[in-house]
Coordinates of C-alpha atoms and ligand atoms in Angstrom, one line a residue:
M1 CA 55.1 -23.6 0.0
N2 CA 52.5 -24.6 2.7
L3 CA 49.8 -21.7 2.4
H4 CA 48.4 -20.0 5.4
V5 CA 46.0 -17.1 5.4
V6 CA 46.0 -14.5 8.0
I7 CA 42.5 -12.3 8.3
L8 CA 42.6 -8.8 10.0
A9 CA 39.5 -8.2 11.6
A10 CA 40.5 -6.3 14.7
G11 CA 39.6 -2.5 13.9
K12 CA 36.8 -0.8 15.1
G13 CA 34.8 0.2 12.1
T14 CA 34.9 3.7 13.8
R15 CA 32.6 5.1 10.6
M16 CA 29.9 2.3 10.6
R17 CA 28.4 4.1 13.9
S18 CA 27.5 1.2 15.5
D19 CA 28.4 -0.8 18.7
L20 CA 28.5 -4.2 16.7
P21 CA 32.0 -5.2 15.3
K22 CA 32.0 -4.1 11.5
V23 CA 33.1 -7.2 10.6
L24 CA 30.1 -8.7 12.2
H25 CA 28.2 -6.4 9.7
H26 CA 26.0 -9.1 7.7
V27 CA 26.0 -9.6 3.7
A28 CA 23.6 -11.3 2.2
G29 CA 22.7 -12.6 5.7
K30 CA 26.3 -13.4 6.8
P31 CA 29.1 -11.4 8.9
L32 CA 31.8 -9.9 6.4
L33 CA 34.1 -12.0 8.1
S34 CA 32.1 -15.3 7.3
H35 CA 32.4 -14.6 3.0
V36 CA 36.7 -13.7 3.9
C37 CA 37.0 -17.2 5.2
D38 CA 35.0 -18.8 3.0
I39 CA 37.5 -16.9 -0.1
A40 CA 40.0 -18.0 2.3
R41 CA 38.7 -21.7 2.1
A42 CA 38.5 -21.6 -1.2
L43 CA 42.3 -21.7 -1.3
R44 CA 42.8 -24.9 0.8
P45 CA 45.2 -23.6 3.4
G46 CA 47.5 -25.1 5.8
G47 CA 45.8 -22.3 8.5
I48 CA 43.5 -19.7 9.0
H49 CA 44.3 -17.2 11.6
V50 CA 41.7 -14.5 12.1
V51 CA 43.3 -11.5 14.0
Y52 CA 40.2 -9.7 16.1
G53 CA 40.2 -7.3 19.0
H54 CA 38.0 -5.0 18.9
G55 CA 34.7 -6.3 20.0
G56 CA 36.5 -9.1 22.0
D57 CA 34.9 -12.6 21.6
L58 CA 32.1 -11.2 19.7
V59 CA 33.4 -12.0 16.9
P60 CA 35.1 -15.6 17.7
A61 CA 31.9 -16.4 18.7
A62 CA 30.1 -15.5 16.1
L63 CA 31.9 -18.0 13.9
P64 CA 32.3 -21.1 16.0
H65 CA 33.7 -22.7 12.7
S66 CA 37.0 -25.9 14.0
D67 CA 39.6 -24.7 11.0
L68 CA 39.5 -20.5 12.2
S69 CA 42.5 -20.1 14.8
W70 CA 42.2 -17.4 16.2
V71 CA 45.0 -14.0 17.6
L72 CA 43.7 -12.3 19.9
Q73 CA 45.2 -8.8 19.5
T74 CA 44.7 -6.3 22.4
E75 CA 45.8 -3.0 20.7
Q76 CA 45.3 -2.0 17.7
L77 CA 48.8 -0.5 16.6
G78 CA 48.4 -1.0 13.0
T79 CA 47.8 -3.6 10.3
G80 CA 51.5 -4.9 10.5
H81 CA 51.3 -5.1 14.8
A82 CA 48.0 -7.3 13.3
V83 CA 49.5 -9.4 11.0
D84 CA 52.7 -9.6 13.4
Q85 CA 50.5 -11.4 16.3
A86 CA 49.6 -14.4 14.4
M87 CA 53.4 -15.4 13.1
P88 CA 54.3 -17.2 15.7
G89 CA 51.9 -20.0 14.7
I90 CA 53.5 -20.0 10.8
E91 CA 56.5 -21.8 10.1
D92 CA 59.3 -19.9 8.3
D93 CA 58.8 -22.0 5.0
A94 CA 55.2 -21.5 4.4
A95 CA 54.2 -18.8 2.1
V96 CA 50.9 -16.0 4.0
L97 CA 48.6 -14.9 2.6
V98 CA 46.9 -11.4 4.0
L99 CA 43.0 -10.7 3.7
Y100 CA 40.9 -8.4 5.4
G101 CA 38.0 -9.4 6.9
D102 CA 36.5 -6.1 5.5
V103 CA 37.2 -6.7 2.0
P104 CA 34.6 -9.4 1.1
L105 CA 34.0 -9.5 -2.7
L106 CA 37.8 -11.3 -3.7
G107 CA 38.4 -13.3 -6.7
V108 CA 39.6 -16.8 -5.7
P109 CA 41.4 -16.9 -9.3
T110 CA 43.3 -13.3 -8.4
L111 CA 44.2 -14.7 -4.5
Q112 CA 45.8 -18.1 -6.6
T113 CA 47.8 -15.6 -8.5
L114 CA 48.8 -13.5 -6.1
V115 CA 49.9 -16.6 -4.0
N116 CA 52.0 -18.0 -7.1
K117 CA 54.0 -15.1 -7.1
L118 CA 55.5 -16.3 -4.4
A119 CA 57.5 -18.5 -6.6
N120 CA 59.8 -16.1 -7.8
A121 CA 59.9 -12.7 -5.7
P122 CA 59.1 -13.3 -1.7
L123 CA 56.3 -10.6 -1.8
A124 CA 53.6 -10.1 -4.0
I125 CA 51.0 -7.1 -3.8
L126 CA 47.3 -6.5 -5.1
T127 CA 47.2 -3.3 -6.4
V128 CA 44.3 -1.8 -8.4
A129 CA 43.6 1.7 -10.5
L130 CA 40.9 3.6 -9.5
P131 CA 39.9 6.5 -10.9
D132 CA 39.7 8.7 -7.2
P133 CA 42.3 6.7 -5.3
D134 CA 40.6 8.9 -2.2
N135 CA 42.1 7.5 1.0
Y136 CA 43.7 4.3 -0.1
G137 CA 47.6 4.2 -0.1
R138 CA 49.3 4.8 -3.2
I139 CA 51.9 2.3 -4.7
V140 CA 55.2 4.4 -5.9
R141 CA 57.3 2.8 -8.7
S142 CA 60.8 3.4 -9.8
E143 CA 61.3 5.1 -13.7
S144 CA 61.2 1.2 -14.8
G145 CA 58.4 0.2 -13.3
A146 CA 58.9 -1.8 -10.3
V147 CA 57.6 -1.5 -7.2
E148 CA 59.6 0.6 -4.8
R149 CA 57.1 1.3 -1.4
I150 CA 53.1 1.8 -0.5
V151 CA 52.7 5.4 1.1
E152 CA 49.6 5.7 2.8
A153 CA 47.5 8.5 1.7
K154 CA 47.6 10.7 5.4
D155 CA 51.9 10.4 4.9
A156 CA 51.7 10.9 1.2
S157 CA 53.2 14.3 -0.9
A158 CA 50.8 16.3 -3.4
S159 CA 52.5 14.6 -6.4
E160 CA 52.4 11.1 -4.7
L161 CA 48.6 11.9 -3.9
E162 CA 48.2 11.9 -7.8
I163 CA 49.5 8.7 -8.2
N164 CA 46.0 6.4 -9.0
E165 CA 47.4 2.7 -8.7
I166 CA 46.3 1.9 -4.7
N167 CA 47.2 -0.5 -2.3
S168 CA 44.2 -3.0 -2.0
G169 CA 46.0 -4.1 1.8
I170 CA 45.9 -7.5 0.2
L171 CA 49.4 -8.9 0.0
A172 CA 51.4 -12.6 -0.3
G173 CA 54.4 -13.1 1.4
R174 CA 57.1 -15.9 2.4
A175 CA 56.6 -16.2 6.0
G176 CA 60.4 -16.2 7.4
D177 CA 60.8 -12.9 5.2
L178 CA 57.9 -11.4 6.7
K179 CA 58.6 -12.3 9.8
R180 CA 61.7 -10.2 9.7
W181 CA 60.5 -7.1 7.7
L182 CA 57.9 -6.7 10.5
A183 CA 60.2 -6.7 13.0
G184 CA 61.6 -3.5 11.4
T185 CA 58.7 -1.7 10.8
S186 CA 58.6 1.1 12.9
N187 CA 55.6 3.6 13.6
E188 CA 57.4 6.9 12.9
N189 CA 54.3 8.0 10.3
A190 CA 51.2 10.3 10.6
Q191 CA 48.9 7.9 12.5
S192 CA 51.7 6.0 14.5
E193 CA 51.0 2.4 13.4
Y194 CA 53.1 0.2 12.1
Y195 CA 51.8 -0.5 8.5
L196 CA 52.3 -3.6 6.8
T197 CA 52.5 -1.6 3.5
D198 CA 56.1 -0.9 5.0
V199 CA 57.5 -4.3 4.2
V200 CA 57.8 -3.4 0.6
E201 CA 60.0 -0.9 1.6
L202 CA 62.3 -2.9 3.1
A203 CA 62.2 -5.9 0.7
V204 CA 63.0 -4.0 -1.9
A205 CA 66.5 -2.5 0.1
E206 CA 67.0 -5.8 0.6
G207 CA 67.7 -6.2 -3.0
S208 CA 64.2 -7.9 -3.3
S209 CA 61.8 -7.5 -6.2
V210 CA 58.0 -7.6 -5.4
A211 CA 56.0 -8.9 -7.3
D212 CA 52.6 -7.3 -8.0
V213 CA 49.2 -8.5 -9.4
Q214 CA 46.9 -6.5 -10.6
A215 CA 43.0 -6.7 -9.4
S216 CA 40.7 -8.1 -12.6
S217 CA 38.3 -4.9 -11.3
E218 CA 37.7 -2.3 -9.0
R219 CA 35.3 -4.7 -6.8
E220 CA 37.8 -6.8 -5.7
A221 CA 39.7 -4.4 -4.0
L222 CA 36.2 -2.5 -2.0
G223 CA 36.5 -2.3 1.2
V224 CA 33.5 -1.8 3.7
N225 CA 34.1 1.5 6.4
S226 CA 30.2 3.0 6.3
K227 CA 27.4 2.0 5.3
Q228 CA 26.9 2.9 2.1
D229 CA 30.0 0.6 1.5
L230 CA 27.8 -2.4 3.3
A231 CA 24.6 -1.5 1.2
M232 CA 27.1 -1.4 -2.0
V233 CA 28.8 -4.7 -1.4
E234 CA 25.3 -5.8 -0.5
R235 CA 24.7 -4.9 -4.2
I236 CA 27.4 -6.2 -6.1
F237 CA 27.4 -9.3 -4.1
Q238 CA 23.3 -10.0 -5.5
S239 CA 23.6 -9.1 -8.9
D240 CA 26.6 -12.1 -8.9
E241 CA 24.6 -14.0 -7.2
A242 CA 21.3 -13.7 -9.8
Q243 CA 23.7 -13.7 -12.7
R244 CA 25.4 -17.1 -11.5
L245 CA 22.1 -18.3 -10.5
M246 CA 20.4 -17.7 -14.4
Q247 CA 23.7 -18.7 -15.8
A248 CA 22.6 -22.3 -14.0
G249 CA 19.1 -21.9 -15.4
L250 CA 17.1 -20.6 -13.2
T251 CA 14.2 -17.6 -14.4
L252 CA 14.8 -14.5 -12.6
R253 CA 11.7 -12.0 -13.5
D254 CA 14.5 -9.5 -12.8
P255 CA 17.4 -9.9 -11.3
A256 CA 17.8 -6.8 -9.6
R257 CA 14.8 -7.4 -7.3
F258 CA 16.0 -10.9 -5.9
D259 CA 17.8 -11.5 -2.8
I260 CA 19.6 -14.1 -1.7
R261 CA 20.6 -15.0 2.0
G262 CA 21.9 -18.4 2.3
E263 CA 22.1 -21.4 -0.5
L264 CA 19.5 -22.3 -3.4
T265 CA 19.0 -25.1 -5.3
F266 CA 16.5 -26.0 -8.1
G267 CA 15.4 -28.5 -11.0
N268 CA 14.8 -27.6 -14.3
D269 CA 12.5 -24.6 -15.7
C270 CA 11.6 -22.4 -12.3
V271 CA 10.6 -19.0 -12.1
I272 CA 10.4 -16.8 -9.5
D273 CA 8.7 -13.0 -9.9
I274 CA 9.8 -9.9 -7.8
N275 CA 10.9 -9.0 -4.4
V276 CA 11.5 -13.1 -3.7
I277 CA 14.0 -13.3 -0.8
V278 CA 15.8 -16.6 -0.4
E279 CA 17.1 -17.5 3.3
G280 CA 19.0 -20.7 4.8
K281 CA 19.3 -23.6 2.5
V282 CA 16.2 -23.7 0.3
E283 CA 15.7 -26.2 -2.3
L284 CA 13.1 -25.9 -5.5
G285 CA 11.8 -29.0 -7.4
S286 CA 11.1 -28.9 -10.7
N287 CA 9.0 -26.4 -12.8
V288 CA 8.3 -24.4 -9.7
S289 CA 7.2 -21.2 -9.5
I290 CA 7.1 -18.0 -7.4
G291 CA 5.3 -15.3 -7.2
P292 CA 6.4 -12.2 -6.2
N293 CA 6.8 -11.0 -2.8
V294 CA 7.3 -14.2 -0.8
I295 CA 9.9 -15.6 1.7
L296 CA 11.4 -18.5 1.3
R297 CA 13.2 -19.7 4.7
D298 CA 15.2 -23.1 4.9
C299 CA 12.2 -24.9 2.9
V300 CA 12.0 -27.0 0.4
I301 CA 9.4 -26.8 -2.9
A302 CA 8.7 -29.9 -4.8
D303 CA 8.3 -30.0 -8.3
N304 CA 5.2 -28.3 -10.4
A305 CA 4.6 -27.0 -7.0
V306 CA 3.4 -22.7 -7.3
I307 CA 3.6 -20.6 -4.7
H308 CA 1.4 -17.7 -5.4
A309 CA 2.2 -14.4 -4.0
N310 CA 3.4 -12.5 -0.6
C311 CA 3.5 -16.1 1.1
V312 CA 5.9 -16.6 3.7
I313 CA 7.6 -20.0 3.9
E314 CA 10.1 -21.1 7.2
Q315 CA 11.0 -25.0 7.4
A316 CA 8.4 -26.5 5.8
T317 CA 7.8 -29.0 3.3
V318 CA 6.0 -28.2 0.0
G319 CA 5.2 -31.7 -2.2
P320 CA 4.5 -32.1 -5.7
G321 CA 2.0 -30.0 -7.2
S322 CA 1.2 -28.5 -4.6
L323 CA -0.7 -24.4 -4.6
V324 CA 0.3 -22.1 -1.7
G325 CA -1.2 -18.4 -1.7
P326 CA -1.8 -15.8 -2.1
F327 CA -1.1 -14.7 1.9
A328 CA -0.5 -18.0 3.1
R329 CA 2.3 -18.7 6.1
L330 CA 3.7 -21.9 6.3
R331 CA 5.7 -22.5 9.5
P332 CA 8.0 -24.8 10.9
G333 CA 7.3 -28.4 10.7
A334 CA 4.5 -28.0 7.9
E335 CA 4.5 -30.6 5.3
L336 CA 2.3 -30.5 3.0
V337 CA 1.9 -34.2 1.3
Q338 CA 0.8 -33.2 -2.4
D339 CA -1.1 -31.7 -4.3
V340 CA -2.5 -29.6 -1.5
H341 CA -3.8 -26.4 -1.7
V342 CA -3.5 -24.1 1.0
G343 CA -5.0 -20.5 -0.1
N344 CA -5.0 -17.2 1.5
F345 CA -4.6 -16.1 5.1
V346 CA -4.0 -20.0 6.1
E347 CA -1.6 -21.4 8.7
I348 CA 0.3 -24.1 8.9
K349 CA 1.8 -24.9 11.9
N350 CA 3.8 -28.5 12.8
S351 CA 1.4 -30.1 10.7
V352 CA 1.2 -32.8 8.1
V353 CA -1.0 -32.5 5.7
G354 CA -2.2 -35.3 3.3
T355 CA -2.4 -35.7 -0.5
G356 CA -5.4 -33.7 -2.4
S357 CA -6.3 -32.0 0.9
K358 CA -7.4 -27.9 0.8
A359 CA -7.4 -25.1 3.2
N360 CA -8.3 -22.6 1.1
H361 CA -9.4 -19.4 3.0
L362 CA -8.6 -18.4 6.7
A363 CA -7.9 -21.1 9.0
Y364 CA -5.0 -22.4 11.4
V365 CA -3.9 -26.0 11.6
G366 CA -1.2 -26.5 14.3
D367 CA 0.3 -29.9 15.5
S368 CA -2.2 -31.9 13.2
D369 CA -1.7 -35.0 11.4
V370 CA -4.5 -34.2 8.1
G371 CA -5.0 -37.1 6.2
A372 CA -5.6 -37.4 2.0
G373 CA -8.2 -35.8 0.9
V374 CA -9.8 -33.5 3.2
N375 CA -11.2 -30.3 3.5
I376 CA -10.8 -27.7 5.5
G377 CA -13.4 -25.1 5.7
A378 CA -13.0 -20.9 5.9
G379 CA -12.8 -19.8 9.6
T380 CA -11.9 -23.3 10.6
I381 CA -8.9 -23.4 13.6
T382 CA -7.0 -26.4 15.5
A383 CA -7.1 -25.1 19.3
N384 CA -4.0 -26.6 20.4
Y385 CA -3.0 -24.9 23.2
D386 CA -4.6 -25.1 26.6
G387 CA -3.0 -22.2 27.9
A388 CA 0.5 -24.5 29.1
N389 CA -0.1 -27.1 26.5
K390 CA 0.3 -27.7 22.7
H391 CA -2.3 -31.3 21.8
R392 CA -2.0 -32.7 18.5
T393 CA -5.5 -32.8 16.3
T394 CA -5.9 -35.7 14.1
I395 CA -7.8 -35.5 11.4
R396 CA -8.5 -38.6 9.1
D397 CA -8.8 -39.1 5.7
G398 CA -11.3 -37.9 3.0
A399 CA -12.9 -35.8 6.2
S400 CA -15.2 -32.4 5.4
I401 CA -15.0 -29.7 8.3
G402 CA -16.9 -26.4 7.7
S403 CA -16.7 -23.1 8.3
N404 CA -16.1 -21.3 12.0
V405 CA -15.2 -25.1 13.4
V406 CA -12.7 -25.0 16.8
L407 CA -11.2 -28.1 16.8
V408 CA -10.3 -28.3 20.6
A409 CA -7.5 -30.3 20.6
P410 CA -7.0 -33.6 21.8
V411 CA -9.3 -34.5 19.2
T412 CA -9.7 -36.9 16.4
V413 CA -11.9 -35.8 13.2
G414 CA -12.9 -39.8 12.0
R415 CA -12.7 -41.1 8.3
D416 CA -15.5 -39.4 5.8
A417 CA -16.5 -37.5 8.6
T418 CA -18.9 -34.3 8.3
V419 CA -18.0 -31.5 10.7
G420 CA -21.1 -28.9 10.4
A421 CA -19.9 -25.1 10.2
G422 CA -20.0 -23.3 13.6
S423 CA -19.1 -26.5 15.9
T424 CA -16.8 -26.6 18.7
I425 CA -15.8 -29.9 18.7
G426 CA -14.2 -31.1 22.4
K427 CA -14.9 -35.2 21.7
D428 CA -13.8 -36.9 18.7
A429 CA -15.6 -36.8 15.7
P430 CA -16.8 -40.7 14.7
D431 CA -16.4 -42.1 10.7
A432 CA -18.9 -41.2 8.2
Q433 CA -21.3 -39.4 10.2
L434 CA -22.1 -35.8 10.2
T435 CA -21.2 -34.3 13.8
L436 CA -22.2 -30.7 14.6
T437 CA -22.5 -28.6 18.1
R438 CA -24.4 -26.0 16.6
A439 CA -27.2 -24.9 19.2
R440 CA -30.9 -25.2 16.9
Q441 CA -31.8 -21.8 14.5
V442 CA -35.1 -20.7 16.3
S443 CA -37.2 -17.2 14.6
V444 CA -39.5 -16.3 17.5
K445 CA -42.9 -14.9 16.2
G446 CA -44.7 -11.5 17.4
W447 CA -41.0 -10.5 18.6
K448 CA -40.4 -5.8 18.8
R449 CA -37.9 -4.8 19.2
P450 CA -37.2 -2.7 22.3
V451 CA -38.3 1.0 21.5
K452 CA -37.0 3.7 23.8
K453 CA -39.0 5.0 26.7
P454 CA -41.1 8.0 25.9
K455 CA -39.6 11.1 28.3
Ligands
UD1_1 C1 45.1 -0.3 4.8 C2 46.4 0.1 4.1 C3 46.5 1.2 2.7 C4 45.2 0.3 1.9 C5 43.9 0.1 2.2 C6 43.1 -0.6 1.5 C7 48.2 0.2 5.7 C8 48.9 0.9 6.8 N1 47.3 0.7 4.8 O1 44.7 1.1 5.5 O2 47.7 1.2 2.3 O3 44.4 0.8 0.9 O4 43.9 -0.5 3.8 O5 41.8 -1.2 2.4 O6 48.5 -1.6 5.9 N2 43.7 -4.0 11.3 C9 43.6 -5.1 12.5 N3 44.8 -4.3 13.4 C10 44.9 -3.2 13.1 C11 44.7 -2.4 12.9 C12 43.9 -2.3 11.3 O7 43.2 -6.5 12.3 O8 45.9 -2.8 14.1 C13 42.4 -3.9 10.1 C14 41.4 -3.3 10.3 O9 40.4 -4.1 11.0 C15 40.8 -3.5 8.1 C16 42.2 -3.8 8.4 O10 42.8 -4.1 9.1 O11 40.3 -5.0 8.8 C17 42.7 -2.9 7.5 O12 42.9 -1.7 8.2 P1 42.1 -0.1 7.9 O13 42.7 0.9 9.1 O14 41.0 0.2 7.6 O15 43.7 0.6 7.4 P2 43.5 1.4 6.2 O16 44.1 3.0 7.1 O17 42.1 1.5 5.5
CA2 CA1 40.0 0.4 5.2

């Protein structure tokens, strides 16, 4: 059977108390709905149909992936009505898996088991036993244990509320049957909604058996309804990722104080200290050490590099053996070639810094090409912006720039040139010479401090 996944994402999420549609709230740096789409993709379905409504075009705009079919549910008349909106796009002999855009921790093997049940039954539901079933729909079984129907908490009797096996909301059904059952649902219930859950009773009434799969853990059924739920799901997701990375050989000083919001690849013997945030695509070579409180965003850190505490590295490349920080900032386009030292309060942007070069304290290097073996003194900056345009600075191999130098771009400092401390360099400094613009130091003999005039 060809599989189609229908993801329900039209609800408002009132309890989030937010203007943003619920499914667009982030877990691990991306919308809840993206996580559910990834789960759907792992099943390799013939189609993924996302039912959206609340928040309008904001939802499709946030997930511009060509493998998603968007189905607008103009009025949110219930989960059954929502699924029905997607059915015209699905052929009768297909299998349909219904997921919720706000239930992001489902395991792919569990869903595969659920879909496989359709070989022997036209409908299969995913249930879980909860100690405190709260607002979830309850699974009503016959004396023999067969699934008979699902009753919503708001429609349940006192004895039905005692049942602690609940409906995760996730189900799989044969498309032709689902279409027929959905056409038979009504909204005569406590919420005046067309309930998807009613298809269970309709299937049983036709004499069909309803298969069920128990979720492997409670968390699989966890839906996000509030900011507390969002935080809980985030923690579970983070802890899973940390476990997975450690299993693959990464040393995390404390997996509870590590946040990943993207993809991390790494070689052997990498160590990450506490409170590190990884965002986007981050690649670590082998034997890389990341100190505490570092933010890594879309960057490459090569073999044997050390990033000390409190650095922010974004869209930058740190070459092998380089030492960065503490308190350094590498901005987009920073490329440290090899064995480069970047110390505290140094900012580098859109610049290549060659092998063995150093900027150890308090410097700004922007829009520059820095050669190999260059030393940049404390307080030195490239003045790359004239108020209208950006200009490049070139510093050739072996140059030594003293402290507190302003390099007014466009400007070139020659090979093995030395620039004296405190200079403002607006013209090229020739190779192998000392260039300085500092005024000569004078001492005035007999000079007296002014004194206050007597009144
Ligand atoms: C639903 C189930 C309940 C189950 C629970 C699990 C029904 C009737 N009830 O209840 O048995 O225990 O989920 O979380 O199905 N949605 C739409 N369009 C609509 C209505 C809802 O797209 O018209 C979407 C929502 O955005 C959400 C999902 O469907 O992603 C579930 O809707 P929600 O209203 O939260 O259902 P529950 O009352 O929680
Ligand atoms: Ca819900």
